[in-house]
Amino acid sequence: HSSLVGKPLALLLLSSPFDSATTTVCHIATRDLDAHTKRAEILIVAVGKPGLIKGDMIREGAIVIDVGINRVEGKLVGDVVFEEAKQKASLITPVPGGVGPVTTAMLLKNTVEAWKIQLGYDFMRNIKWTMY
């Protein structure tokens, strides 16, 4: 339940238009963690502990989003054991190359938005669009 991913994501999932989702927030010390993860249709993992989620902890057909990024023996790995999890998950994000590029793109988008707000500039109105 970190303030970087866990809490903001939980609040987002509890709000409209997602307010019909049953959202369960777990943390590293949650008892019977696998009981919770096995029930999840969508499992989002952002703990910072490499290999925390093993394949046998994942519901068949679940969507697994691994936000964790850890360095182990010089390699980047997630919080999910990818090779095990991909046998169970219908969709899974790899580490590296999963949510990282999306994070970078959203950071750039938000930076441009902040710049526009500071300048009071309607950026989109002043672009000359050319179709090729």
Coordinates of C-alpha atoms in Angstrom, one line a residue:
H1 CA 0.0 0.0 0.0
S2 CA 2.7 2.4 -1.1
S3 CA 1.9 6.0 -1.8
L4 CA 3.5 5.7 -5.2
V5 CA 1.4 2.9 -6.7
G6 CA -0.8 1.1 -4.2
K7 CA -2.9 3.8 -2.6
P8 CA -3.4 5.9 -5.7
L9 CA -4.3 2.8 -7.7
A10 CA -6.7 1.6 -5.0
L11 CA -8.4 5.0 -4.9
L12 CA -8.7 5.0 -8.7
L13 CA -10.2 1.5 -8.8
L14 CA -12.7 2.5 -6.1
S15 CA -13.9 5.5 -8.0
S16 CA -16.1 5.9 -11.0
P17 CA -16.2 4.4 -13.7
F18 CA -14.5 1.5 -11.9
D19 CA -16.6 1.7 -8.7
S20 CA -18.2 -1.7 -9.3
A21 CA -14.8 -3.4 -9.0
T22 CA -14.1 -5.3 -5.8
T23 CA -10.7 -3.9 -4.8
T24 CA -8.5 -5.7 -2.3
V25 CA -5.3 -4.1 -1.2
C26 CA -2.6 -6.4 0.2
H27 CA 0.9 -5.7 1.4
I28 CA 4.1 -7.7 2.1
A29 CA 2.8 -8.9 5.5
T30 CA -0.7 -9.8 4.4
R31 CA -1.6 -13.2 5.9
D32 CA -2.4 -15.9 3.4
L33 CA -1.4 -13.7 0.5
D34 CA -1.9 -16.5 -2.0
A35 CA -5.5 -16.9 -1.0
H36 CA -6.1 -13.3 -2.1
T37 CA -4.0 -13.5 -5.3
K38 CA -5.7 -16.7 -6.4
R39 CA -9.1 -14.9 -6.3
A40 CA -8.0 -11.9 -8.4
E41 CA -9.2 -11.6 -12.0
I42 CA -6.7 -8.7 -12.3
L43 CA -3.6 -8.8 -10.2
I44 CA -1.5 -5.7 -10.0
V45 CA 1.8 -6.2 -8.1
A46 CA 4.0 -3.3 -7.0
V47 CA 5.9 -4.4 -3.9
G48 CA 9.6 -4.2 -4.7
K49 CA 10.3 -7.8 -3.7
P50 CA 11.6 -9.9 -6.6
G51 CA 9.8 -13.1 -7.1
L52 CA 7.1 -12.5 -4.5
I53 CA 4.3 -13.8 -6.7
K54 CA 4.8 -17.3 -8.0
G55 CA 2.8 -19.1 -10.7
D56 CA 0.9 -21.2 -8.2
M57 CA -0.4 -18.0 -6.6
I58 CA -2.2 -16.9 -9.8
R59 CA -5.8 -17.7 -10.8
E60 CA -6.1 -19.4 -14.2
G61 CA -6.8 -16.8 -16.9
A62 CA -6.0 -13.8 -14.7
I63 CA -4.5 -10.6 -16.0
V64 CA -1.2 -9.9 -14.2
I65 CA 0.4 -6.4 -14.2
D66 CA 3.9 -6.4 -12.7
V67 CA 4.8 -2.9 -11.7
G68 CA 7.8 -4.0 -9.6
I69 CA 11.3 -3.4 -10.8
N70 CA 14.2 -4.9 -9.0
R71 CA 17.9 -5.6 -9.9
V72 CA 19.0 -9.2 -9.2
E73 CA 22.4 -10.3 -10.3
G74 CA 22.7 -7.4 -12.8
K75 CA 19.3 -8.2 -14.4
L76 CA 16.0 -6.3 -14.1
V77 CA 13.2 -8.5 -12.7
G78 CA 9.7 -7.9 -11.5
D79 CA 7.8 -8.9 -8.4
V80 CA 6.2 -11.7 -10.3
V81 CA 8.1 -14.9 -11.4
F82 CA 7.3 -14.3 -15.1
E83 CA 8.1 -17.7 -16.5
E84 CA 5.8 -19.4 -14.0
A85 CA 3.1 -16.7 -14.1
K86 CA 2.8 -16.7 -17.9
Q87 CA 1.6 -20.4 -17.8
K88 CA -1.5 -19.3 -15.8
A89 CA -2.1 -15.7 -16.8
S90 CA -4.2 -14.8 -19.9
L91 CA -2.2 -11.6 -20.1
I92 CA 1.0 -10.5 -18.3
T93 CA 3.4 -7.6 -18.4
P94 CA 7.1 -8.4 -18.6
V95 CA 9.8 -6.7 -16.7
P96 CA 11.6 -4.9 -18.2
G97 CA 9.5 -3.6 -21.1
G98 CA 6.0 -3.8 -19.5
V99 CA 4.6 -0.8 -17.7
G100 CA 7.9 1.1 -17.7
P101 CA 7.4 2.6 -21.2
V102 CA 3.9 3.6 -20.2
T103 CA 5.2 5.3 -17.1
T104 CA 7.7 7.3 -19.1
A105 CA 5.0 8.3 -21.7
M106 CA 2.6 9.5 -19.0
L107 CA 5.4 11.4 -17.2
L108 CA 6.1 13.2 -20.5
K109 CA 2.4 13.9 -21.1
N110 CA 2.0 15.3 -17.6
T111 CA 5.1 17.4 -18.0
V112 CA 3.7 19.0 -21.2
E113 CA 0.3 19.5 -19.5
A114 CA 2.0 21.3 -16.6
W115 CA 3.9 23.5 -19.0
K116 CA 0.7 24.4 -20.9
I117 CA -1.0 25.3 -17.6
Q118 CA 1.9 27.4 -16.5
L119 CA 1.9 29.3 -19.8
G120 CA -1.9 29.5 -20.0
Y121 CA -1.3 28.2 -23.5
D122 CA -3.9 26.3 -25.6
F123 CA -1.3 24.1 -27.2
M124 CA -3.6 22.0 -29.4
R125 CA -5.4 25.0 -30.9
N126 CA -2.1 26.5 -32.2
I127 CA -0.8 23.4 -33.9
K128 CA -0.9 23.4 -37.7
W129 CA -2.1 19.9 -38.6
T130 CA -0.9 18.5 -41.9
M131 CA -2.2 15.3 -43.3
Y132 CA 0.2 13.2 -45.5

